[in-house]
PDB file of N, CA and C in Angstrom:
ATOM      1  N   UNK W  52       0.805  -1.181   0.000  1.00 95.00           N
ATOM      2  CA  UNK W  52       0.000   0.000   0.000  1.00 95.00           C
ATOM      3  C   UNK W  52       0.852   1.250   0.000  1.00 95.00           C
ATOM      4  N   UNK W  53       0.135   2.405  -0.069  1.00 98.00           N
ATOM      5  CA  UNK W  53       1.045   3.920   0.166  1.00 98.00           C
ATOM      6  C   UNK W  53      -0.135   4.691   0.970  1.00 98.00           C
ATOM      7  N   UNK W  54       1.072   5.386   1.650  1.00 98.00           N
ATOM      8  CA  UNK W  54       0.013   7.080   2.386  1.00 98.00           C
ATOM      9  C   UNK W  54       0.871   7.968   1.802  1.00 98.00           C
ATOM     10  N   UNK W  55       0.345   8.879   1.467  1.00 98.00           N
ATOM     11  CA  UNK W  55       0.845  10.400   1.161  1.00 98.00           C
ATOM     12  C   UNK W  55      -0.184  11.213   2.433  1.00 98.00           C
ATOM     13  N   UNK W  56       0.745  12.291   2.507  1.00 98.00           N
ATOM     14  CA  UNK W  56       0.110  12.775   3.753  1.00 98.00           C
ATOM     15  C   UNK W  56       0.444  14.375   2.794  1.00 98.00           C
ATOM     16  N   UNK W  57      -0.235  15.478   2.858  1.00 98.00           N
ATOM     17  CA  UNK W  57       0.361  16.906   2.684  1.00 98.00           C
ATOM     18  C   UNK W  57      -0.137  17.880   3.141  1.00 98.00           C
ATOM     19  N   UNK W  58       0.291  18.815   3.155  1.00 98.00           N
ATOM     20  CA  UNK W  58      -0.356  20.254   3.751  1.00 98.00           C
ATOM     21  C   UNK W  58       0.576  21.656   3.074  1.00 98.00           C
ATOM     22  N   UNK W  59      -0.951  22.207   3.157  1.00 98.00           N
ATOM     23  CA  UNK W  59      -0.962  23.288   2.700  1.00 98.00           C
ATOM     24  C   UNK W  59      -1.462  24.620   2.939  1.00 98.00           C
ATOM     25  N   UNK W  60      -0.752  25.838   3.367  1.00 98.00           N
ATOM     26  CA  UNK W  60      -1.548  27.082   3.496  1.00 98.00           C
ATOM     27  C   UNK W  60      -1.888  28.251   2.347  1.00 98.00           C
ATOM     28  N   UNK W  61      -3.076  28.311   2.954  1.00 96.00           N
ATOM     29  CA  UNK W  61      -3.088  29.296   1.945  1.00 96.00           C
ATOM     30  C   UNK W  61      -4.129  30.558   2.397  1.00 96.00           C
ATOM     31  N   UNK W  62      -3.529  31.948   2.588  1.00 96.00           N
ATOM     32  CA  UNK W  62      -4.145  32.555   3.292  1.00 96.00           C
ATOM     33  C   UNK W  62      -4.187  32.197   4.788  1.00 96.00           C
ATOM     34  N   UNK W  63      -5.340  32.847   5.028  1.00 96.00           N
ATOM     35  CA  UNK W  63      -5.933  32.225   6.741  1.00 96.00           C
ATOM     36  C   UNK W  63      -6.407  30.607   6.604  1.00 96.00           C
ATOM     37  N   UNK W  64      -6.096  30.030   5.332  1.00 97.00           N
ATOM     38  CA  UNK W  64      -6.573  28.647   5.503  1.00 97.00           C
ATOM     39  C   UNK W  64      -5.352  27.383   5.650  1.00 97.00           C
ATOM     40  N   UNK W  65      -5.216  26.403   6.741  1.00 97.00           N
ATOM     41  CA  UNK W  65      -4.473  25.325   6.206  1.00 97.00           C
ATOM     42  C   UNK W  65      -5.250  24.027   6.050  1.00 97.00           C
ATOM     43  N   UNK W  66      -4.597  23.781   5.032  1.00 97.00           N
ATOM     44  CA  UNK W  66      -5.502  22.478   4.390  1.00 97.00           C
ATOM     45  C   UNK W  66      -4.340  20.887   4.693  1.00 97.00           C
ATOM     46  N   UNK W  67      -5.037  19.924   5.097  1.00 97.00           N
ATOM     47  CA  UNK W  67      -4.065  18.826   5.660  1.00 97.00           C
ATOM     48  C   UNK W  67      -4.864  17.563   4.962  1.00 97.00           C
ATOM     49  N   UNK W  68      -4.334  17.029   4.154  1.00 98.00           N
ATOM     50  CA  UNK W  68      -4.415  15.667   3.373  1.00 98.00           C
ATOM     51  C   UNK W  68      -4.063  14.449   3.689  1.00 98.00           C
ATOM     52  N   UNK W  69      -4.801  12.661   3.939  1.00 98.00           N
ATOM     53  CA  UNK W  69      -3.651  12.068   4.173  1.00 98.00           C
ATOM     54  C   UNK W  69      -4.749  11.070   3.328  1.00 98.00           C
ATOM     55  N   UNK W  70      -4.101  10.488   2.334  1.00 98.00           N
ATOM     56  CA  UNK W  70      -4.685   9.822   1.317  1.00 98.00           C
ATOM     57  C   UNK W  70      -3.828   8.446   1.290  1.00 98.00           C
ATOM     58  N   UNK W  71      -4.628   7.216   1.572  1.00 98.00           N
ATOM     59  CA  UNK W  71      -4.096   6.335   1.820  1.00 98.00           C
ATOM     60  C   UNK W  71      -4.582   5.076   0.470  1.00 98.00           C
ATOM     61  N   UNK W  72      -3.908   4.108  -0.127  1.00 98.00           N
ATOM     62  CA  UNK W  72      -4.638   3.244  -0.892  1.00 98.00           C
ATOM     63  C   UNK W  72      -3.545   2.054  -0.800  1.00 98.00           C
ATOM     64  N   UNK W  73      -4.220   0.978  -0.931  1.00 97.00           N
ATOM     65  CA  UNK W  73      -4.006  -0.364  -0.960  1.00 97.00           C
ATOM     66  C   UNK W  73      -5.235  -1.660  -0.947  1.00 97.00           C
ATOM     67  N   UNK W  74      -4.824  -2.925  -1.014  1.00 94.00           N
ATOM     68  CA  UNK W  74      -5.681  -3.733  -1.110  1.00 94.00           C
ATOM     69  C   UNK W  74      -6.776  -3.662  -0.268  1.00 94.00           C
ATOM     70  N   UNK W  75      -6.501  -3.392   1.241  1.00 92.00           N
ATOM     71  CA  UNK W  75      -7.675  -3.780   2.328  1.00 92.00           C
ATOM     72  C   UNK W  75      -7.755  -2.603   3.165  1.00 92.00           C
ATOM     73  N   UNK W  76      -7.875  -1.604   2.232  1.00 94.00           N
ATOM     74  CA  UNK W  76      -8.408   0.171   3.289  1.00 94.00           C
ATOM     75  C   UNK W  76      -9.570   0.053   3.536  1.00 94.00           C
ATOM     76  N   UNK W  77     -10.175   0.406   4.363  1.00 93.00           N
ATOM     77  CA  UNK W  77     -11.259   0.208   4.933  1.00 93.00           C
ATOM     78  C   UNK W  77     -11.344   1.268   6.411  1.00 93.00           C
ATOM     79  N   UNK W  78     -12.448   2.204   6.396  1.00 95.00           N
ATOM     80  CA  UNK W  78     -12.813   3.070   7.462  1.00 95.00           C
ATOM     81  C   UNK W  78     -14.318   2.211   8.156  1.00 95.00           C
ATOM     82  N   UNK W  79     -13.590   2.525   9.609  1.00 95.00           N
ATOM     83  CA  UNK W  79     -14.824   2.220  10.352  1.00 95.00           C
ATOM     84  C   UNK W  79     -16.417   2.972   9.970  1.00 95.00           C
ATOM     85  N   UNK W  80     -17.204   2.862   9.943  1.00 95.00           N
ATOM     86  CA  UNK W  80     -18.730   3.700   9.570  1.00 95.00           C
ATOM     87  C   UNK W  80     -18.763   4.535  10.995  1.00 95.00           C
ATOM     88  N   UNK W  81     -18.401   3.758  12.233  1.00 96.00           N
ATOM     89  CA  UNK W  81     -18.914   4.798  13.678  1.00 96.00           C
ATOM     90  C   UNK W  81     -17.580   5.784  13.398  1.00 96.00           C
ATOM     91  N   UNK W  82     -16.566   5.679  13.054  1.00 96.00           N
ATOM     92  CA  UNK W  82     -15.252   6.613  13.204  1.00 96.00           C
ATOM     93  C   UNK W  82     -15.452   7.821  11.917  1.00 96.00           C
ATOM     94  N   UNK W  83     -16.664   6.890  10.609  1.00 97.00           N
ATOM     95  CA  UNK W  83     -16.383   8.006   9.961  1.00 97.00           C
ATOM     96  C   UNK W  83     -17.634   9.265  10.266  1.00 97.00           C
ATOM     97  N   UNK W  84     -18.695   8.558  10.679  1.00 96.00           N
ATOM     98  CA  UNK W  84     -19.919   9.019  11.302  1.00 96.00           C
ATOM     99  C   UNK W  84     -19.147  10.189  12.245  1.00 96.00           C
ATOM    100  N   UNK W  85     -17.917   9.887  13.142  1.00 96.00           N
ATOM    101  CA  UNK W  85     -17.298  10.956  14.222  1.00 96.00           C
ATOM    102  C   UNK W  85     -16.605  11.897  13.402  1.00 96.00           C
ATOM    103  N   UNK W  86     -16.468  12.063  11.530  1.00 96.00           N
ATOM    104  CA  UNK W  86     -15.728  12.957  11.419  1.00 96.00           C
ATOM    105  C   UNK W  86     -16.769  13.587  10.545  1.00 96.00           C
ATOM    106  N   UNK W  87     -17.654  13.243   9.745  1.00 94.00           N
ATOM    107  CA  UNK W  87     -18.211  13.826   9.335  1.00 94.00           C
ATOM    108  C   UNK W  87     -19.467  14.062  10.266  1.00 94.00           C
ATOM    109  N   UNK W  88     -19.632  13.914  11.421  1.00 84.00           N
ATOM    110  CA  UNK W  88     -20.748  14.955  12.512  1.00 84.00           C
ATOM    111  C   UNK W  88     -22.013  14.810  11.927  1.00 84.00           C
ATOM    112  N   UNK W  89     -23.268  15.258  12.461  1.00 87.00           N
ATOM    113  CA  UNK W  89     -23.149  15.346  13.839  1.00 87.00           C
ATOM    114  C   UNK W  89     -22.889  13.878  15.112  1.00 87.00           C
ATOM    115  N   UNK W  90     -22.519  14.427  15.814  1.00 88.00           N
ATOM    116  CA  UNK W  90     -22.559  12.807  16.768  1.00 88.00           C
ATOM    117  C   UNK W  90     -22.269  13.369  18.372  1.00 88.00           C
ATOM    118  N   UNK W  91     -23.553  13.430  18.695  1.00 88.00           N
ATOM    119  CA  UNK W  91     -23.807  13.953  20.312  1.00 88.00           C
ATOM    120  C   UNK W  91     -22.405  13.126  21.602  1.00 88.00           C
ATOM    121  N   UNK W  92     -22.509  13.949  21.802  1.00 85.00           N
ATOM    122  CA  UNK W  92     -21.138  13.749  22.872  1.00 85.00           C
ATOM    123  C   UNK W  92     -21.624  12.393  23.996  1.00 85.00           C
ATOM    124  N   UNK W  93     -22.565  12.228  24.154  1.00 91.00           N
ATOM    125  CA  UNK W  93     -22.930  10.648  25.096  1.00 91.00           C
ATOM    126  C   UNK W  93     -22.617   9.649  24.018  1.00 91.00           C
ATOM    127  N   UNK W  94     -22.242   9.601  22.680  1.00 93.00           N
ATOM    128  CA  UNK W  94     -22.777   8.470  21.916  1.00 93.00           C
ATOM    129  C   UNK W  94     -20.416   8.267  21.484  1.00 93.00           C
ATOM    130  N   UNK W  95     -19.787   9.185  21.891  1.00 95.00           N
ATOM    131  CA  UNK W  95     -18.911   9.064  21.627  1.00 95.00           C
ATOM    132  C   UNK W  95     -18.169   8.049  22.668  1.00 95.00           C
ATOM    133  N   UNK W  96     -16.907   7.128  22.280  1.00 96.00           N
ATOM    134  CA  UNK W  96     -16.248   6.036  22.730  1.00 96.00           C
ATOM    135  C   UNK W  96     -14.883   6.072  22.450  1.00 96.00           C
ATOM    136  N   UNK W  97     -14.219   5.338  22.842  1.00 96.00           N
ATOM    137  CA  UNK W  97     -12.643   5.494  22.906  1.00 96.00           C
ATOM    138  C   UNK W  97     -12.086   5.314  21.434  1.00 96.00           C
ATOM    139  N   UNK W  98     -12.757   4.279  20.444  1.00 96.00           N
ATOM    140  CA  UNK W  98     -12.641   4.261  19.360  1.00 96.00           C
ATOM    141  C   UNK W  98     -12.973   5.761  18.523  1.00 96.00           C
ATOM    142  N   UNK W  99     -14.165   6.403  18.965  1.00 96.00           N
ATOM    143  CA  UNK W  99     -14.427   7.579  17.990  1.00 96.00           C
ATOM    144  C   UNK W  99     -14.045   8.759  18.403  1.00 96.00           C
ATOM    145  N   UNK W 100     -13.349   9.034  19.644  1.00 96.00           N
ATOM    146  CA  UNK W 100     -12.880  10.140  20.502  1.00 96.00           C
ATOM    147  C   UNK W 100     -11.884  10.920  19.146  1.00 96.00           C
ATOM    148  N   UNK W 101     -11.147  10.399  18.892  1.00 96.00           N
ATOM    149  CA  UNK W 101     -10.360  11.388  18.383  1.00 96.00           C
ATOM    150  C   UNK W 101     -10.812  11.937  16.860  1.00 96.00           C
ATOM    151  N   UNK W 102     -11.599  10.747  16.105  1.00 96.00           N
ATOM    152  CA  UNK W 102     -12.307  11.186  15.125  1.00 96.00           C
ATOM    153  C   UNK W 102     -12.926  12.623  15.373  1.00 96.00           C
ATOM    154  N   UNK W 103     -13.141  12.319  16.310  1.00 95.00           N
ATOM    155  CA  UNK W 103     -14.517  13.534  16.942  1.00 95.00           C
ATOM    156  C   UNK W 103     -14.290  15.086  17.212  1.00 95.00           C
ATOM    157  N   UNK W 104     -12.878  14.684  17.395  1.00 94.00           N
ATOM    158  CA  UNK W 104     -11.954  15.686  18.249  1.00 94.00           C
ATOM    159  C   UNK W 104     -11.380  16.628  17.251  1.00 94.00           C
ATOM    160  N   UNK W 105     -10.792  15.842  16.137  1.00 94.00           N
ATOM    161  CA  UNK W 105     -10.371  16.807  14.741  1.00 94.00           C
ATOM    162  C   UNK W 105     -11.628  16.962  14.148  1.00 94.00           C
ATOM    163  N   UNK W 106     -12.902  16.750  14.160  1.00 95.00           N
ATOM    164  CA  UNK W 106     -13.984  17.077  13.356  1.00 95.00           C
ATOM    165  C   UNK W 106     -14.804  18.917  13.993  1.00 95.00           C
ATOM    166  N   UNK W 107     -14.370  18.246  15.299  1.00 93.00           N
ATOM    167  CA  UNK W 107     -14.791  19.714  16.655  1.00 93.00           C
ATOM    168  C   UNK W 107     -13.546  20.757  16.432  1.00 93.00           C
ATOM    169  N   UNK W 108     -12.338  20.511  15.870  1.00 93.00           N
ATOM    170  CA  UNK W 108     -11.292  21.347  15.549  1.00 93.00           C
ATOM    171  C   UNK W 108     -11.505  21.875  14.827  1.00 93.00           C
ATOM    172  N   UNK W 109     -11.832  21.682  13.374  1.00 94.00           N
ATOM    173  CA  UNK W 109     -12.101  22.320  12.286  1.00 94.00           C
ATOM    174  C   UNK W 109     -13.090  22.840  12.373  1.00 94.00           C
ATOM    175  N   UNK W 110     -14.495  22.500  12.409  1.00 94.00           N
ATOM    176  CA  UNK W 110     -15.830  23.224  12.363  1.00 94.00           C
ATOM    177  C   UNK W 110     -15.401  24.574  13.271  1.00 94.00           C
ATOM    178  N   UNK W 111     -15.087  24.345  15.004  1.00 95.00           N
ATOM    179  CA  UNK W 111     -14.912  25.105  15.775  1.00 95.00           C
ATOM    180  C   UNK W 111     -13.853  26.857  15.124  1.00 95.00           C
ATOM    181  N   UNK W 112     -13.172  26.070  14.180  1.00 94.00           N
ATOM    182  CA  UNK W 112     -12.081  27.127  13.150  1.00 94.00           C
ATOM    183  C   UNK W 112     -12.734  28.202  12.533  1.00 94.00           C
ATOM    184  N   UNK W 113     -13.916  27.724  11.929  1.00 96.00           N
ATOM    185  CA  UNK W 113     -14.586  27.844  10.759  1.00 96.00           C
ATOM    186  C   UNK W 113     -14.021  26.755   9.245  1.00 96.00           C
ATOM    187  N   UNK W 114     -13.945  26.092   9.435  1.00 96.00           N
ATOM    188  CA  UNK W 114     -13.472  24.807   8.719  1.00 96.00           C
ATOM    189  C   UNK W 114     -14.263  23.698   8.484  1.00 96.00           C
ATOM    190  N   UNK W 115     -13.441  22.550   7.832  1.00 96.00           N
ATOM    191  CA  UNK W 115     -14.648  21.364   8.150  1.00 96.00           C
ATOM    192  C   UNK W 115     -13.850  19.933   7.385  1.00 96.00           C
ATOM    193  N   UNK W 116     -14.242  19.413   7.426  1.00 97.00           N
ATOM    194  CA  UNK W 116     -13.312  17.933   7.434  1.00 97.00           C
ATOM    195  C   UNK W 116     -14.230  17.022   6.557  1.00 97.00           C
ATOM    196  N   UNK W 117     -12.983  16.492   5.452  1.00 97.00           N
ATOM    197  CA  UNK W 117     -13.815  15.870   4.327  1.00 97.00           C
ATOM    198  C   UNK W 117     -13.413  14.310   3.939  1.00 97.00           C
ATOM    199  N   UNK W 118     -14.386  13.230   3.962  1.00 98.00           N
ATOM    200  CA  UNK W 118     -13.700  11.782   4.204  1.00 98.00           C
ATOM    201  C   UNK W 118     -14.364  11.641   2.199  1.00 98.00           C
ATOM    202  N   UNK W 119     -13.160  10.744   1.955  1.00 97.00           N
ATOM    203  CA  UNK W 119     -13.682  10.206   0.772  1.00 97.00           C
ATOM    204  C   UNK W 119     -13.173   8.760   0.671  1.00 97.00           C
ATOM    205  N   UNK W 120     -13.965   8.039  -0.076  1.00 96.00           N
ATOM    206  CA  UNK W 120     -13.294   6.140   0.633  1.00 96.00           C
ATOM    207  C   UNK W 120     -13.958   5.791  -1.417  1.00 96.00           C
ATOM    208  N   UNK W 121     -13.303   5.161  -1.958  1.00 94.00           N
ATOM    209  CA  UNK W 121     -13.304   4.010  -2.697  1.00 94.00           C
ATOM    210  C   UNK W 121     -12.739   2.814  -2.937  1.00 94.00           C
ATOM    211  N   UNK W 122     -12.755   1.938  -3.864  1.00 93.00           N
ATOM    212  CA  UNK W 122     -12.400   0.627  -3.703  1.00 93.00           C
ATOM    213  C   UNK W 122     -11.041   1.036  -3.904  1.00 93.00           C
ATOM    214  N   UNK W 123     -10.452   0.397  -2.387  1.00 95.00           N
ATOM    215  CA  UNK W 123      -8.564   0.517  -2.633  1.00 95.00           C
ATOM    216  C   UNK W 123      -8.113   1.776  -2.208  1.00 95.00           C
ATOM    217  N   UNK W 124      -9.132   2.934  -1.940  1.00 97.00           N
ATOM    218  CA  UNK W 124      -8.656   4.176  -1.704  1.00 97.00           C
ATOM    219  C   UNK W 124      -9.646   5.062  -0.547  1.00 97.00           C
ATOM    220  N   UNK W 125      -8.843   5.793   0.437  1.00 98.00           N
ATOM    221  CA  UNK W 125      -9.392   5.968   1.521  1.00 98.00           C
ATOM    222  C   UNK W 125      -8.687   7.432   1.318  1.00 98.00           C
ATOM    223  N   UNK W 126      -9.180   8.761   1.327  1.00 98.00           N
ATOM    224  CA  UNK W 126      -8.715  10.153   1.415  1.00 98.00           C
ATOM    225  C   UNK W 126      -9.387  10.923   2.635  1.00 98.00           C
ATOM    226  N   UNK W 127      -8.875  11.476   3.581  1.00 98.00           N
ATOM    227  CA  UNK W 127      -9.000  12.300   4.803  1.00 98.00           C
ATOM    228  C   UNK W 127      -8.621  13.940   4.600  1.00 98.00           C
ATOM    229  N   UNK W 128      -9.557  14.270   4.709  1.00 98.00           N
ATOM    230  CA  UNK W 128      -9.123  15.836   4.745  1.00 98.00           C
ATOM    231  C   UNK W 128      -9.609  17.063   5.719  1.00 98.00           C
ATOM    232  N   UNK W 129      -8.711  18.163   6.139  1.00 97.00           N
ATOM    233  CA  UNK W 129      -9.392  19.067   7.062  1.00 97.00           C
ATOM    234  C   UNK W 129      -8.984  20.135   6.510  1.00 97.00           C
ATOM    235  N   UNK W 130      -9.822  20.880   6.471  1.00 97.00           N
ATOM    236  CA  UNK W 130      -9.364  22.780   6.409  1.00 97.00           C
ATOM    237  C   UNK W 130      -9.677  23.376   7.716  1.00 97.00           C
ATOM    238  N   UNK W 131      -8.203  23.939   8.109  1.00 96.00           N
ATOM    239  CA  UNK W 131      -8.411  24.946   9.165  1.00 96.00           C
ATOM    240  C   UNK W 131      -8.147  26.457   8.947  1.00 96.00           C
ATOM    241  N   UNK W 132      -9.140  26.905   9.189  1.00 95.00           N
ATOM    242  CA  UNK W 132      -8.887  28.536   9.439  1.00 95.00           C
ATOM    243  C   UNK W 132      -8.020  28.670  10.599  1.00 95.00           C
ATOM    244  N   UNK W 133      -7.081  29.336  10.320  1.00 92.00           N
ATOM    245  CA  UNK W 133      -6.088  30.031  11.025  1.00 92.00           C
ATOM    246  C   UNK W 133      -6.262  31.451  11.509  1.00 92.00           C
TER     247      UNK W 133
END
């Protein structure tokens, strides 16, 4: 498999990439449910805590965090206002 990971500013914005692909990528549904929100704070668990945590980072920025998954390919992304 490969990860590329990158980042980028631009303006008041930084943008952070980590795009992963190989045979058996695969995102949890409750972890991706914690990044793309909403997901009430009683329903969160040790598994989705940190999902949750960069999803509350960005929005909280004015930002927002973008999951994209196909066969073999899994892409993560956040924009933060700075």
């Amino acid at each position: 498999g490969q990860l590329d990971i990158g980042a980028e500013q631009r303006g008041s914005e930084m943008e952070l990439v980590v795009r992963a692909a190989g045979e058996r990528i695969t995102l949890d549904p409750e972890i991706r449910r914690a990044l793309e929100g909403p997901m009430a704070d009683n329903e969160l668990t040790s598994r989705t805590a940190a999902a949750w945590m960069t999803a509350r980072l960005a929005t909280d920025s004015g930002g927002h965090v973008m999951v994209q998954t196909d066969d073999g390919l899994l892409v993560l992304g956040a924009v933060l206002r700075l």
